[in-house]
PDB file of C-alpha atoms in Angstrom:
ATOM      1  CA  ASP A   1     117.879  93.108  84.192  1.00  0.00           C
ATOM      2  CA  THR A   2     116.171  96.592  85.160  1.00  0.00           C
ATOM      3  CA  ALA A   3     115.253  96.183  88.653  1.00  0.00           C
ATOM      4  CA  VAL A   4     112.161  99.001  88.579  1.00  0.00           C
ATOM      5  CA  SER A   5     111.243  99.780  85.197  1.00  0.00           C
ATOM      6  CA  GLN A   6     108.245 102.165  83.731  1.00  0.00           C
ATOM      7  CA  THR A   7     106.704 102.435  80.595  1.00  0.00           C
ATOM      8  CA  PRO A   8     106.197 104.426  78.635  1.00  0.00           C
ATOM      9  CA  LYS A   9     109.297 106.675  79.137  1.00  0.00           C
ATOM     10  CA  TYR A  10     108.073 109.502  77.423  1.00  0.00           C
ATOM     11  CA  LEU A  11     103.960 110.590  76.922  1.00  0.00           C
ATOM     12  CA  VAL A  12     102.612 113.672  75.330  1.00  0.00           C
ATOM     13  CA  THR A  13      98.961 113.632  75.477  1.00  0.00           C
ATOM     14  CA  GLN A  14      96.285 116.523  74.883  1.00  0.00           C
ATOM     15  CA  MET A  15      94.074 117.818  77.744  1.00  0.00           C
ATOM     16  CA  GLY A  16      91.395 115.821  78.945  1.00  0.00           C
ATOM     17  CA  ASN A  17      92.565 112.624  77.533  1.00  0.00           C
ATOM     18  CA  ASP A  18      93.009 109.686  79.957  1.00  0.00           C
ATOM     19  CA  LYS A  19      96.517 107.566  80.154  1.00  0.00           C
ATOM     20  CA  SER A  20      98.402 104.941  82.180  1.00  0.00           C
ATOM     21  CA  ILE A  21     101.759 104.314  83.396  1.00  0.00           C
ATOM     22  CA  LYS A  22     103.142 101.087  84.237  1.00  0.00           C
ATOM     23  CA  CYS A  23     105.797 100.191  86.577  1.00  0.00           C
ATOM     24  CA  GLU A  24     107.421  96.586  87.413  1.00  0.00           C
ATOM     25  CA  GLN A  25     109.831  95.750  89.915  1.00  0.00           C
ATOM     26  CA  ASN A  26     111.803  92.490  89.976  1.00  0.00           C
ATOM     27  CA  LEU A  27     113.457  92.664  93.061  1.00  0.00           C
ATOM     28  CA  GLY A  28     110.659  91.098  95.319  1.00  0.00           C
ATOM     29  CA  HIS A  29     110.110  94.434  97.390  1.00  0.00           C
ATOM     30  CA  ASP A  30     106.799  94.455  99.141  1.00  0.00           C
ATOM     31  CA  THR A  31     106.285  98.369  98.898  1.00  0.00           C
ATOM     32  CA  MET A  32     105.914 100.256  95.649  1.00  0.00           C
ATOM     33  CA  TYR A  33     105.381 104.075  95.443  1.00  0.00           C
ATOM     34  CA  TRP A  34     104.543 106.745  92.917  1.00  0.00           C
ATOM     35  CA  TYR A  35     106.253 110.256  93.150  1.00  0.00           C
ATOM     36  CA  LYS A  36     105.756 113.266  91.031  1.00  0.00           C
ATOM     37  CA  GLN A  37     108.917 115.690  90.304  1.00  0.00           C
ATOM     38  CA  ASP A  38     107.653 118.757  88.986  1.00  0.00           C
ATOM     39  CA  SER A  39     109.752 121.325  86.922  1.00  0.00           C
ATOM     40  CA  LYS A  40     111.328 122.376  90.037  1.00  0.00           C
ATOM     41  CA  LYS A  41     112.338 119.074  90.678  1.00  0.00           C
ATOM     42  CA  PHE A  42     110.383 118.715  94.401  1.00  0.00           C
ATOM     43  CA  LEU A  43     109.799 115.060  94.436  1.00  0.00           C
ATOM     44  CA  LYS A  44     106.337 114.892  96.182  1.00  0.00           C
ATOM     45  CA  ILE A  45     105.046 111.461  97.314  1.00  0.00           C
ATOM     46  CA  MET A  46     101.294 110.537  95.466  1.00  0.00           C
ATOM     47  CA  PHE A  47     100.605 106.991  96.630  1.00  0.00           C
ATOM     48  CA  SER A  48     102.175 103.888  98.697  1.00  0.00           C
ATOM     49  CA  TYR A  49     101.266 100.158  98.566  1.00  0.00           C
ATOM     50  CA  ASN A  50     102.251  97.364 100.093  1.00  0.00           C
ATOM     51  CA  ASN A  51     101.682  93.709  98.875  1.00  0.00           C
ATOM     52  CA  LYS A  52      98.894  95.019  97.008  1.00  0.00           C
ATOM     53  CA  GLU A  53      97.271  97.433  99.479  1.00  0.00           C
ATOM     54  CA  LEU A  54      97.067 100.986  99.640  1.00  0.00           C
ATOM     55  CA  ILE A  55      98.789 102.261 102.550  1.00  0.00           C
ATOM     56  CA  ILE A  56      99.451 106.015 101.575  1.00  0.00           C
ATOM     57  CA  ASN A  57      97.038 108.346  99.371  1.00  0.00           C
ATOM     58  CA  GLU A  58      98.527 111.913  99.565  1.00  0.00           C
ATOM     59  CA  THR A  59      96.291 115.039  98.692  1.00  0.00           C
ATOM     60  CA  VAL A  60      96.310 113.996  94.981  1.00  0.00           C
ATOM     61  CA  PRO A  61      92.992 114.449  92.942  1.00  0.00           C
ATOM     62  CA  ASN A  62      90.718 111.835  92.339  1.00  0.00           C
ATOM     63  CA  ARG A  63      91.534 111.563  88.889  1.00  0.00           C
ATOM     64  CA  PHE A  64      94.556 109.725  89.693  1.00  0.00           C
ATOM     65  CA  SER A  65      94.014 106.252  90.639  1.00  0.00           C
ATOM     66  CA  PRO A  66      96.809 103.266  91.265  1.00  0.00           C
ATOM     67  CA  LYS A  67      95.936  99.919  90.347  1.00  0.00           C
ATOM     68  CA  SER A  68      98.471  97.072  92.086  1.00  0.00           C
ATOM     69  CA  PRO A  69      97.507  93.999  90.657  1.00  0.00           C
ATOM     70  CA  ASP A  70     100.215  91.825  92.634  1.00  0.00           C
ATOM     71  CA  LYS A  71     103.266  93.453  94.667  1.00  0.00           C
ATOM     72  CA  ALA A  72     105.566  93.656  91.581  1.00  0.00           C
ATOM     73  CA  HIS A  73     103.352  95.953  89.798  1.00  0.00           C
ATOM     74  CA  LEU A  74     102.104  99.266  90.364  1.00  0.00           C
ATOM     75  CA  ASN A  75     100.194 101.486  87.780  1.00  0.00           C
ATOM     76  CA  LEU A  76      99.026 104.626  87.440  1.00  0.00           C
ATOM     77  CA  HIS A  77      96.117 105.838  85.780  1.00  0.00           C
ATOM     78  CA  ILE A  78      95.083 109.541  85.053  1.00  0.00           C
ATOM     79  CA  ASN A  79      91.622 110.749  83.754  1.00  0.00           C
ATOM     80  CA  SER A  80      90.835 114.033  82.508  1.00  0.00           C
ATOM     81  CA  LEU A  81      94.639 115.223  82.039  1.00  0.00           C
ATOM     82  CA  GLU A  82      95.005 118.759  82.747  1.00  0.00           C
ATOM     83  CA  LEU A  83      98.226 121.221  81.861  1.00  0.00           C
ATOM     84  CA  GLY A  84      99.493 121.150  85.609  1.00  0.00           C
ATOM     85  CA  ASP A  85      99.778 116.972  85.379  1.00  0.00           C
ATOM     86  CA  SER A  86     102.886 117.964  83.325  1.00  0.00           C
ATOM     87  CA  ALA A  87     105.696 116.244  85.236  1.00  0.00           C
ATOM     88  CA  VAL A  88     107.989 113.439  85.817  1.00  0.00           C
ATOM     89  CA  TYR A  89     106.490 110.802  87.796  1.00  0.00           C
ATOM     90  CA  PHE A  90     108.710 108.123  89.129  1.00  0.00           C
ATOM     91  CA  CYS A  91     107.881 104.523  90.603  1.00  0.00           C
ATOM     92  CA  ALA A  92     109.881 103.235  93.190  1.00  0.00           C
ATOM     93  CA  SER A  93     110.189 100.175  95.515  1.00  0.00           C
ATOM     94  CA  SER A  94     111.412  99.414  99.008  1.00  0.00           C
ATOM     95  CA  GLN A  95     112.005  96.299 100.961  1.00  0.00           C
ATOM     96  CA  ASP A  96     112.823  97.861 103.990  1.00  0.00           C
ATOM     97  CA  PHE A  97     112.319 101.657 104.537  1.00  0.00           C
ATOM     98  CA  HIS A  98     115.740 101.874 106.397  1.00  0.00           C
ATOM     99  CA  ARG A  99     117.307 100.450 103.230  1.00  0.00           C
ATOM    100  CA  GLY A 100     116.344 102.917 101.132  1.00  0.00           C
ATOM    101  CA  TYR A 101     114.193 103.105  97.891  1.00  0.00           C
ATOM    102  CA  THR A 102     114.848 101.890  94.094  1.00  0.00           C
ATOM    103  CA  PHE A 103     113.823 104.086  91.603  1.00  0.00           C
ATOM    104  CA  GLY A 104     112.411 103.404  88.103  1.00  0.00           C
ATOM    105  CA  SER A 105     113.660 105.820  85.455  1.00  0.00           C
ATOM    106  CA  GLY A 106     110.441 107.899  85.353  1.00  0.00           C
ATOM    107  CA  THR A 107     108.077 108.821  82.925  1.00  0.00           C
ATOM    108  CA  ARG A 108     107.962 112.323  81.363  1.00  0.00           C
ATOM    109  CA  LEU A 109     104.408 113.278  81.054  1.00  0.00           C
ATOM    110  CA  THR A 110     103.398 116.455  79.003  1.00  0.00           C
ATOM    111  CA  VAL A 111     100.212 117.616  78.539  1.00  0.00           C
ATOM    112  CA  VAL A 112      99.255 119.777  75.880  1.00  0.00           C
TER     113      VAL A 112
ATOM    114  CA  GLN B   1     107.157 118.989 107.092  1.00  0.00           C
ATOM    115  CA  GLN B   2     109.486 119.029 104.447  1.00  0.00           C
ATOM    116  CA  PRO B   3     113.093 119.304 105.376  1.00  0.00           C
ATOM    117  CA  VAL B   4     115.462 122.249 104.741  1.00  0.00           C
ATOM    118  CA  GLN B   5     118.003 122.136 102.757  1.00  0.00           C
ATOM    119  CA  SER B   6     120.889 124.462 102.188  1.00  0.00           C
ATOM    120  CA  PRO B   7     122.296 125.536 100.031  1.00  0.00           C
ATOM    121  CA  GLN B   8     120.317 125.734  96.913  1.00  0.00           C
ATOM    122  CA  ALA B   9     123.401 125.469  94.704  1.00  0.00           C
ATOM    123  CA  VAL B  10     127.080 125.134  95.001  1.00  0.00           C
ATOM    124  CA  ILE B  11     129.731 124.793  92.241  1.00  0.00           C
ATOM    125  CA  LEU B  12     133.042 123.471  93.253  1.00  0.00           C
ATOM    126  CA  ARG B  13     136.294 123.038  91.219  1.00  0.00           C
ATOM    127  CA  GLU B  14     137.311 119.290  90.984  1.00  0.00           C
ATOM    128  CA  GLY B  15     139.115 118.297  94.238  1.00  0.00           C
ATOM    129  CA  GLU B  16     137.370 120.669  96.710  1.00  0.00           C
ATOM    130  CA  ASP B  17     134.914 119.430  99.472  1.00  0.00           C
ATOM    131  CA  ALA B  18     131.451 120.627  99.777  1.00  0.00           C
ATOM    132  CA  VAL B  19     128.663 120.244 102.772  1.00  0.00           C
ATOM    133  CA  ILE B  20     124.972 119.769 102.221  1.00  0.00           C
ATOM    134  CA  ASN B  21     122.712 120.429 105.194  1.00  0.00           C
ATOM    135  CA  CYS B  22     119.231 118.766 105.870  1.00  0.00           C
ATOM    136  CA  SER B  23     117.224 120.273 108.791  1.00  0.00           C
ATOM    137  CA  SER B  24     113.548 119.504 109.971  1.00  0.00           C
ATOM    138  CA  SER B  25     111.501 121.036 112.325  1.00  0.00           C
ATOM    139  CA  LYS B  26     110.044 118.008 113.770  1.00  0.00           C
ATOM    140  CA  ALA B  27     111.707 115.024 115.403  1.00  0.00           C
ATOM    141  CA  LEU B  28     114.007 112.831 113.223  1.00  0.00           C
ATOM    142  CA  TYR B  29     114.077 108.852 113.244  1.00  0.00           C
ATOM    143  CA  SER B  30     116.269 108.668 110.067  1.00  0.00           C
ATOM    144  CA  VAL B  31     117.766 110.483 106.938  1.00  0.00           C
ATOM    145  CA  HIS B  32     118.191 109.199 103.645  1.00  0.00           C
ATOM    146  CA  TRP B  33     120.124 110.846 101.101  1.00  0.00           C
ATOM    147  CA  TYR B  34     119.468 110.465  97.135  1.00  0.00           C
ATOM    148  CA  ARG B  35     121.498 111.852  94.218  1.00  0.00           C
ATOM    149  CA  GLN B  36     119.463 112.645  90.920  1.00  0.00           C
ATOM    150  CA  LYS B  37     121.799 113.035  87.707  1.00  0.00           C
ATOM    151  CA  HIS B  38     120.082 115.198  85.251  1.00  0.00           C
ATOM    152  CA  GLY B  39     117.512 113.333  83.477  1.00  0.00           C
ATOM    153  CA  GLU B  40     117.863 109.998  85.409  1.00  0.00           C
ATOM    154  CA  ALA B  41     116.877 108.745  88.598  1.00  0.00           C
ATOM    155  CA  PRO B  42     117.299 109.464  91.760  1.00  0.00           C
ATOM    156  CA  VAL B  43     119.830 107.093  93.608  1.00  0.00           C
ATOM    157  CA  PHE B  44     120.354 106.122  96.756  1.00  0.00           C
ATOM    158  CA  LEU B  45     123.262 107.070  98.764  1.00  0.00           C
ATOM    159  CA  MET B  46     122.602 105.884 102.432  1.00  0.00           C
ATOM    160  CA  ILE B  47     120.677 106.101 105.031  1.00  0.00           C
ATOM    161  CA  LEU B  48     121.339 107.616 108.780  1.00  0.00           C
ATOM    162  CA  LEU B  49     119.478 106.662 111.657  1.00  0.00           C
ATOM    163  CA  LYS B  50     118.833 107.618 115.229  1.00  0.00           C
ATOM    164  CA  GLY B  51     122.166 107.283 117.375  1.00  0.00           C
ATOM    165  CA  GLY B  52     124.200 110.063 115.499  1.00  0.00           C
ATOM    166  CA  GLU B  53     126.411 107.686 113.619  1.00  0.00           C
ATOM    167  CA  GLN B  54     128.325 108.720 110.520  1.00  0.00           C
ATOM    168  CA  LYS B  55     128.254 106.622 107.359  1.00  0.00           C
ATOM    169  CA  GLY B  56     130.394 106.424 104.453  1.00  0.00           C
ATOM    170  CA  HIS B  57     130.048 106.214 100.776  1.00  0.00           C
ATOM    171  CA  ASP B  58     133.158 106.306  99.068  1.00  0.00           C
ATOM    172  CA  LYS B  59     134.429 109.986  99.357  1.00  0.00           C
ATOM    173  CA  ILE B  60     131.288 110.802 100.498  1.00  0.00           C
ATOM    174  CA  SER B  61     129.985 110.848 103.857  1.00  0.00           C
ATOM    175  CA  ALA B  62     127.075 112.141 106.470  1.00  0.00           C
ATOM    176  CA  SER B  63     126.367 112.431 109.909  1.00  0.00           C
ATOM    177  CA  PHE B  64     123.038 112.853 111.943  1.00  0.00           C
ATOM    178  CA  ASN B  65     122.325 115.039 115.057  1.00  0.00           C
ATOM    179  CA  GLU B  66     119.011 113.885 115.983  1.00  0.00           C
ATOM    180  CA  LYS B  67     118.899 116.579 119.000  1.00  0.00           C
ATOM    181  CA  LYS B  68     119.269 119.436 116.571  1.00  0.00           C
ATOM    182  CA  GLN B  69     116.838 117.577 114.198  1.00  0.00           C
ATOM    183  CA  GLN B  70     119.975 118.209 111.104  1.00  0.00           C
ATOM    184  CA  SER B  71     122.337 116.149 108.961  1.00  0.00           C
ATOM    185  CA  SER B  72     125.059 116.875 106.914  1.00  0.00           C
ATOM    186  CA  LEU B  73     126.506 115.146 103.818  1.00  0.00           C
ATOM    187  CA  TYR B  74     130.204 115.581 103.205  1.00  0.00           C
ATOM    188  CA  LEU B  75     131.534 115.358  99.877  1.00  0.00           C
ATOM    189  CA  THR B  76     135.345 115.522 100.097  1.00  0.00           C
ATOM    190  CA  ALA B  77     137.662 115.892  96.954  1.00  0.00           C
ATOM    191  CA  SER B  78     134.999 116.124  94.602  1.00  0.00           C
ATOM    192  CA  GLN B  79     134.892 114.722  91.306  1.00  0.00           C
ATOM    193  CA  LEU B  80     133.338 115.484  88.056  1.00  0.00           C
ATOM    194  CA  SER B  81     130.662 112.149  88.306  1.00  0.00           C
ATOM    195  CA  TYR B  82     129.727 114.122  91.739  1.00  0.00           C
ATOM    196  CA  SER B  83     127.578 116.752  89.931  1.00  0.00           C
ATOM    197  CA  GLY B  84     123.701 116.461  90.439  1.00  0.00           C
ATOM    198  CA  THR B  85     121.098 117.073  92.586  1.00  0.00           C
ATOM    199  CA  TYR B  86     121.385 115.830  96.205  1.00  0.00           C
ATOM    200  CA  PHE B  87     118.009 115.055  98.035  1.00  0.00           C
ATOM    201  CA  CYS B  88     117.696 114.680 101.685  1.00  0.00           C
ATOM    202  CA  GLY B  89     114.384 112.696 102.557  1.00  0.00           C
ATOM    203  CA  THR B  90     112.875 112.481 106.290  1.00  0.00           C
ATOM    204  CA  ASP B  91     110.341 109.954 107.466  1.00  0.00           C
ATOM    205  CA  GLY B  92     107.000 111.243 107.163  1.00  0.00           C
ATOM    206  CA  GLY B  93     105.695 109.016 109.896  1.00  0.00           C
ATOM    207  CA  SER B  94     103.453 107.105 107.741  1.00  0.00           C
ATOM    208  CA  GLN B  95     104.885 103.521 107.347  1.00  0.00           C
ATOM    209  CA  GLY B  96     107.899 104.667 104.826  1.00  0.00           C
ATOM    210  CA  ASN B  97     106.510 107.685 103.619  1.00  0.00           C
ATOM    211  CA  LEU B  98     109.471 109.336 102.437  1.00  0.00           C
ATOM    212  CA  ILE B  99     109.420 113.756 102.350  1.00  0.00           C
ATOM    213  CA  PHE B 100     111.975 114.960 100.287  1.00  0.00           C
ATOM    214  CA  GLY B 101     113.635 118.243 100.842  1.00  0.00           C
ATOM    215  CA  LYS B 102     114.212 120.228  97.262  1.00  0.00           C
ATOM    216  CA  GLY B 103     117.399 119.685  96.582  1.00  0.00           C
ATOM    217  CA  THR B 104     120.882 120.819  96.273  1.00  0.00           C
ATOM    218  CA  LYS B 105     122.600 121.395  93.048  1.00  0.00           C
ATOM    219  CA  LEU B 106     125.979 120.373  92.897  1.00  0.00           C
ATOM    220  CA  SER B 107     128.255 121.501  89.754  1.00  0.00           C
ATOM    221  CA  VAL B 108     131.600 120.131  89.639  1.00  0.00           C
ATOM    222  CA  LYS B 109     133.815 121.469  86.939  1.00  0.00           C
ATOM    223  CA  PRO B 110     137.104 120.538  85.555  1.00  0.00           C
TER     224      PRO B 110
END
C-alpha cells in the first residue's frame, strides 16, 4: 500500500515533446508538492497545493503546469521539454508541516 | 536563503560517530532532517521546533539553537544502514515551503 505513488518511474523523451507525471497519495493529506532534484542532488521546491489550490509557485518556467483534480492527486505537465529539464521529480505530501513530508519514489526524466 | 550544510561529505567506519551541521542566515522556527539513500526518496527523520529541544530517532539525534540559527544532527555508533545523503530543510516562510540544504553524503564502511 504505497503512501505516495508516482508514475512513471522512468521517462525518456526527446526535446520538444510534452509529457506528464502523475502523483497520488492515500494518506489523506491536505498539501501536496512537486520538487525537482538535479544531478547534484539539490532538492528545489516547484509547486505546492493545499486542498486543490495552488499555494506556492516558485520560479519555474511556465512550460511546467501542475494540475490537482482533487486533494489526493497532483499531476505535473511539462510542455516543450528541454535538455535542462532532465532531473528526478519528486512528489510529496504533508498533513501538517511540523510532521514532515512523505515523498514519492520519484520520476527520473531524461530529455535527449 | 538556502541553509548551508557541513561537511559536504563524510566517511566513517562502523561504530564511529558523526555530526552534520545546518545553518541559516535568517531566523529559524523549525528545522527538518531527511535521509535519502541512493536511488530512493528522501525519508523524514525528525523535526526540531523553536525552543532548543533535542530529539532522537534510534541512535540519531539532533539539536536546534535558534539564536545561532543552526541545527546539528548527531549519528552515534554508526551502522552501515546510516549511509546516504542527509538533508536539512528550513521553513521558507510560505505556508509550509521547505527549503533544503545541498546535503551531506555519509558513507559508512565495514
